[in-house]
Short mmCIF file of C-alpha atoms in Angstrom, two decimals:
data_model
loop_
_atom_site.label_atom_id
_atom_site.label_comp_id
_atom_site.label_asym_id
_atom_site.label_seq_id
_atom_site.Cartn_x
_atom_site.Cartn_y
_atom_site.Cartn_z
CA UNK R 126 -240.04 45.14 244.00
CA UNK R 127 -239.41 44.83 247.59
CA UNK R 128 -242.77 45.80 248.83
CA UNK R 129 -245.21 44.36 246.14
CA UNK R 130 -247.47 41.43 246.30
CA UNK R 131 -248.50 39.25 243.58
CA UNK R 132 -252.12 37.88 243.34
CA UNK R 133 -253.77 35.69 240.80
CA UNK R 134 -257.04 36.95 239.49
CA UNK R 135 -259.67 34.84 237.86
CA UNK R 136 -257.91 35.11 234.54
CA UNK R 137 -254.87 33.26 235.91
CA UNK R 138 -252.78 36.36 235.28
CA UNK R 139 -250.46 37.65 237.93
CA UNK R 140 -251.05 41.10 238.95
CA UNK R 141 -248.67 43.20 241.17
CA UNK R 142 -250.27 45.19 243.93
CA UNK R 143 -248.61 47.57 246.14
CA UNK R 144 -249.58 47.45 249.68
CA UNK R 145 -251.17 50.47 251.23
CA UNK R 146 -249.30 52.16 254.13
CA UNK R 147 -251.98 51.13 256.70
CA UNK R 148 -251.81 47.39 256.13
CA UNK R 149 -249.90 45.10 258.46
CA UNK R 150 -246.85 43.12 257.72
CA UNK R 151 -248.88 40.20 256.64
CA UNK R 152 -252.28 39.93 254.87
CA UNK R 153 -254.59 37.26 253.48
CA UNK R 154 -254.85 37.34 249.74
CA UNK R 155 -258.39 37.13 248.55
CA UNK R 156 -257.90 34.63 245.67
CA UNK R 157 -255.57 32.27 247.23
CA UNK R 158 -256.53 32.09 250.78
CA UNK R 159 -252.79 31.79 251.74
CA UNK R 160 -251.16 34.01 254.30
CA UNK R 161 -248.19 35.94 252.61
CA UNK R 162 -245.55 38.17 254.30
CA UNK R 163 -243.86 41.10 252.95
CA UNK R 164 -240.27 40.12 252.59
CA UNK R 165 -237.92 43.16 252.26
CA UNK R 166 -234.52 41.24 252.08
CA UNK R 167 -232.73 40.06 249.14
CA UNK R 168 -234.35 37.50 246.87
CA UNK R 169 -234.38 33.93 248.09
CA UNK R 170 -231.97 31.80 246.37
CA UNK R 171 -229.64 34.60 245.16
CA UNK R 172 -226.34 35.33 246.65
CA UNK R 173 -225.07 38.92 247.30
CA UNK R 174 -221.63 37.82 246.27
CA UNK R 175 -220.92 37.82 242.52
CA UNK R 176 -220.73 34.06 241.32
CA UNK R 177 -218.03 34.72 238.77
CA UNK R 178 -215.66 36.27 241.35
CA UNK R 179 -216.40 33.51 243.84
CA UNK R 180 -215.71 30.88 241.26
CA UNK R 181 -212.41 32.58 240.33
CA UNK R 182 -211.37 32.66 243.96
CA UNK R 183 -212.14 28.85 244.28
CA UNK R 184 -210.22 28.12 241.15
CA UNK R 185 -207.17 29.91 242.59
CA UNK R 186 -206.67 26.61 244.58
CA UNK R 187 -204.55 24.40 242.40
CA UNK R 188 -206.24 21.24 243.65
CA UNK R 189 -209.63 22.41 242.13
CA UNK R 190 -210.16 21.63 238.57
CA UNK R 191 -213.90 22.07 238.11
CA UNK R 192 -216.40 23.50 240.36
CA UNK R 193 -220.19 23.28 239.68
CA UNK R 194 -222.56 26.30 239.90
CA UNK R 195 -224.35 24.60 242.91
CA UNK R 196 -221.05 24.43 244.85
CA UNK R 197 -220.40 28.09 243.98
CA UNK R 198 -223.75 29.11 245.28
CA UNK R 199 -223.34 27.13 248.46
CA UNK R 200 -219.88 28.62 249.13
CA UNK R 201 -221.28 32.09 248.47
CA UNK R 202 -224.21 31.56 250.95
CA UNK R 203 -221.82 30.06 253.61
CA UNK R 204 -219.58 33.03 253.18
CA UNK R 205 -222.47 35.33 253.70
CA UNK R 206 -223.51 33.71 256.89
CA UNK R 207 -220.01 33.53 258.15
CA UNK R 208 -219.72 37.34 257.64
CA UNK R 209 -222.93 38.03 259.05
CA UNK R 210 -222.03 36.09 262.29
CA UNK R 211 -218.50 37.69 262.47
CA UNK R 212 -219.87 41.31 262.17
CA UNK R 213 -222.81 40.59 264.59
CA UNK R 214 -220.18 39.59 267.18
CA UNK R 215 -218.13 42.64 266.41
CA UNK R 216 -221.15 44.84 266.56
CA UNK R 217 -222.25 43.47 269.87
CA UNK R 218 -218.84 44.64 271.17
CA UNK R 219 -219.25 48.11 269.61
CA UNK R 220 -222.68 48.20 271.19
CA UNK R 221 -221.17 47.51 274.69
CA UNK R 222 -219.19 50.62 274.22
CA UNK R 223 -222.18 52.47 273.04
CA UNK R 224 -221.20 52.88 269.44
CA UNK R 225 -222.82 52.18 266.29
CA UNK R 226 -219.79 51.94 264.15
CA UNK R 227 -217.71 48.67 264.04
CA UNK R 228 -213.96 49.37 264.16
CA UNK R 229 -211.05 47.10 263.44
CA UNK R 230 -210.52 46.65 267.18
CA UNK R 231 -213.97 45.27 267.39
CA UNK R 232 -213.30 42.60 264.93
CA UNK R 233 -209.97 41.75 266.32
CA UNK R 234 -211.43 41.49 269.85
CA UNK R 235 -214.14 39.30 268.42
CA UNK R 236 -211.52 36.88 266.96
CA UNK R 237 -209.71 36.60 270.37
CA UNK R 238 -212.86 36.08 272.39
CA UNK R 239 -214.71 33.48 270.24
CA UNK R 240 -213.21 30.02 269.74
CA UNK R 241 -214.77 29.69 266.56
CA UNK R 242 -213.14 32.46 265.02
CA UNK R 243 -209.53 31.40 266.31
CA UNK R 244 -208.33 30.50 262.81
CA UNK R 245 -208.43 34.30 261.95
CA UNK R 246 -205.88 35.22 264.52
CA UNK R 247 -203.09 35.49 261.84
CA UNK R 248 -205.38 37.57 259.50
CA UNK R 249 -206.91 39.76 261.97
CA UNK R 250 -204.37 40.41 264.80
CA UNK R 251 -204.79 42.59 267.77
CA UNK R 252 -203.46 46.12 267.15
CA UNK R 253 -200.88 47.71 269.22
CA UNK R 254 -199.37 51.27 269.45
CA UNK R 255 -196.53 51.95 267.15
CA UNK R 256 -194.26 52.55 270.15
CA UNK R 257 -194.99 49.14 271.48
CA UNK R 258 -194.57 47.45 268.18
CA UNK R 259 -191.09 49.27 267.82
CA UNK R 260 -190.05 48.21 271.37
CA UNK R 261 -191.14 44.68 270.49
CA UNK R 262 -189.12 44.69 267.38
CA UNK R 263 -186.07 46.16 269.20
CA UNK R 264 -186.15 43.43 271.77
CA UNK R 265 -186.40 40.67 269.23
CA UNK R 266 -183.35 42.15 267.28
CA UNK R 267 -181.45 42.22 270.54
CA UNK R 268 -182.13 38.73 271.26
CA UNK R 269 -181.08 37.80 267.89
CA UNK R 270 -177.85 39.77 268.05
CA UNK R 271 -176.97 38.50 271.47
CA UNK R 272 -177.84 34.88 270.52
CA UNK R 273 -175.44 35.06 267.69
CA UNK R 274 -172.83 36.64 269.76
CA UNK R 275 -173.18 33.83 272.50
CA UNK R 276 -172.97 31.11 269.79
CA UNK R 277 -169.72 32.77 268.55
CA UNK R 278 -168.28 32.73 272.11
CA UNK R 279 -169.16 29.17 272.62
CA UNK R 280 -167.52 28.15 269.47
CA UNK R 281 -164.31 30.04 270.24
CA UNK R 282 -164.37 28.43 273.87
CA UNK R 283 -165.11 25.08 272.20
CA UNK R 284 -162.16 25.04 270.03
CA UNK R 285 -159.49 24.62 272.86
CA UNK R 286 -161.17 25.22 276.23
CA UNK R 287 -163.14 22.08 277.01
CA UNK R 288 -166.67 22.74 275.59
CA UNK R 289 -169.34 21.05 278.06
CA UNK R 290 -170.87 19.33 274.94
CA UNK R 291 -167.54 17.80 273.87
CA UNK R 292 -166.90 16.46 277.42
CA UNK R 293 -170.43 14.86 277.50
CA UNK R 294 -169.71 13.16 274.23
CA UNK R 295 -166.36 11.94 275.55
CA UNK R 296 -167.93 10.52 278.68
CA UNK R 297 -170.52 8.61 276.45
CA UNK R 298 -167.79 7.20 274.58
CA UNK R 299 -165.74 6.15 277.59
CA UNK R 300 -168.84 4.49 279.31
CA UNK R 301 -169.52 2.47 276.00
CA UNK R 302 -172.76 4.15 275.25
CA UNK R 303 -173.54 4.02 271.52
CA UNK R 304 -176.21 6.61 271.69
CA UNK R 305 -174.90 9.87 270.26
CA UNK R 306 -175.80 13.11 271.84
CA UNK R 307 -178.29 15.23 269.98
CA UNK R 308 -178.13 18.91 269.80
CA UNK R 309 -179.51 21.51 267.50
CA UNK R 310 -177.22 22.85 264.74
CA UNK R 311 -176.12 26.46 264.82
CA UNK R 312 -176.64 28.70 261.88
CA UNK R 313 -172.84 28.14 260.91
CA UNK R 314 -172.93 24.48 260.83
CA UNK R 315 -174.26 22.29 257.92
CA UNK R 316 -175.20 18.61 257.42
CA UNK R 317 -172.07 17.74 255.47
CA UNK R 318 -170.13 14.75 256.79
CA UNK R 319 -166.90 15.32 258.70
CA UNK R 320 -163.63 15.59 256.76
CA UNK R 321 -161.92 12.46 258.35
CA UNK R 322 -164.62 10.21 256.97
CA UNK R 323 -163.55 7.97 254.06
CA UNK R 324 -165.96 7.59 251.11
CA UNK R 325 -166.94 3.96 250.43
#
């Protein structure tokens, strides 16, 4: 029971007494002489997360063969403390806006404002309106299409019209430089050797 106290009588048996409503948060037990407080939280040494599920999540990692019960308990407690800290930061943001309810935007803002939560930026991204997301997607698509169109135009020009990259390669060969020019491959190119190379 959350609000009960145990005291040992002269017989050594433990009896549970329910504190009266008028008593303070701590009292002195007559038999023991120790000061005890009323603890209303979860039992100490017990995690709120089910150990079997935590163990199953841990074993999802292919590198983990076995995990001890002590390790499962410590991971559960660390997870509880992390969630408590994360939600406290988000709740503080909600309190600033005079709200008692924590929304997704509070969690996302907490992730962006606190360096310790930076690793969650991919998991809890900032939200944006649908119109902004569609606009961003449209711009990315246009860039992708224009990029492929520009690459095709460069390839067509490079076949017979003096490509600037070809000119720089020719200059390097004329000057005796043995260092080849490095450029990124386009989507159409592959790493196969040229046709004019002979196999040894």
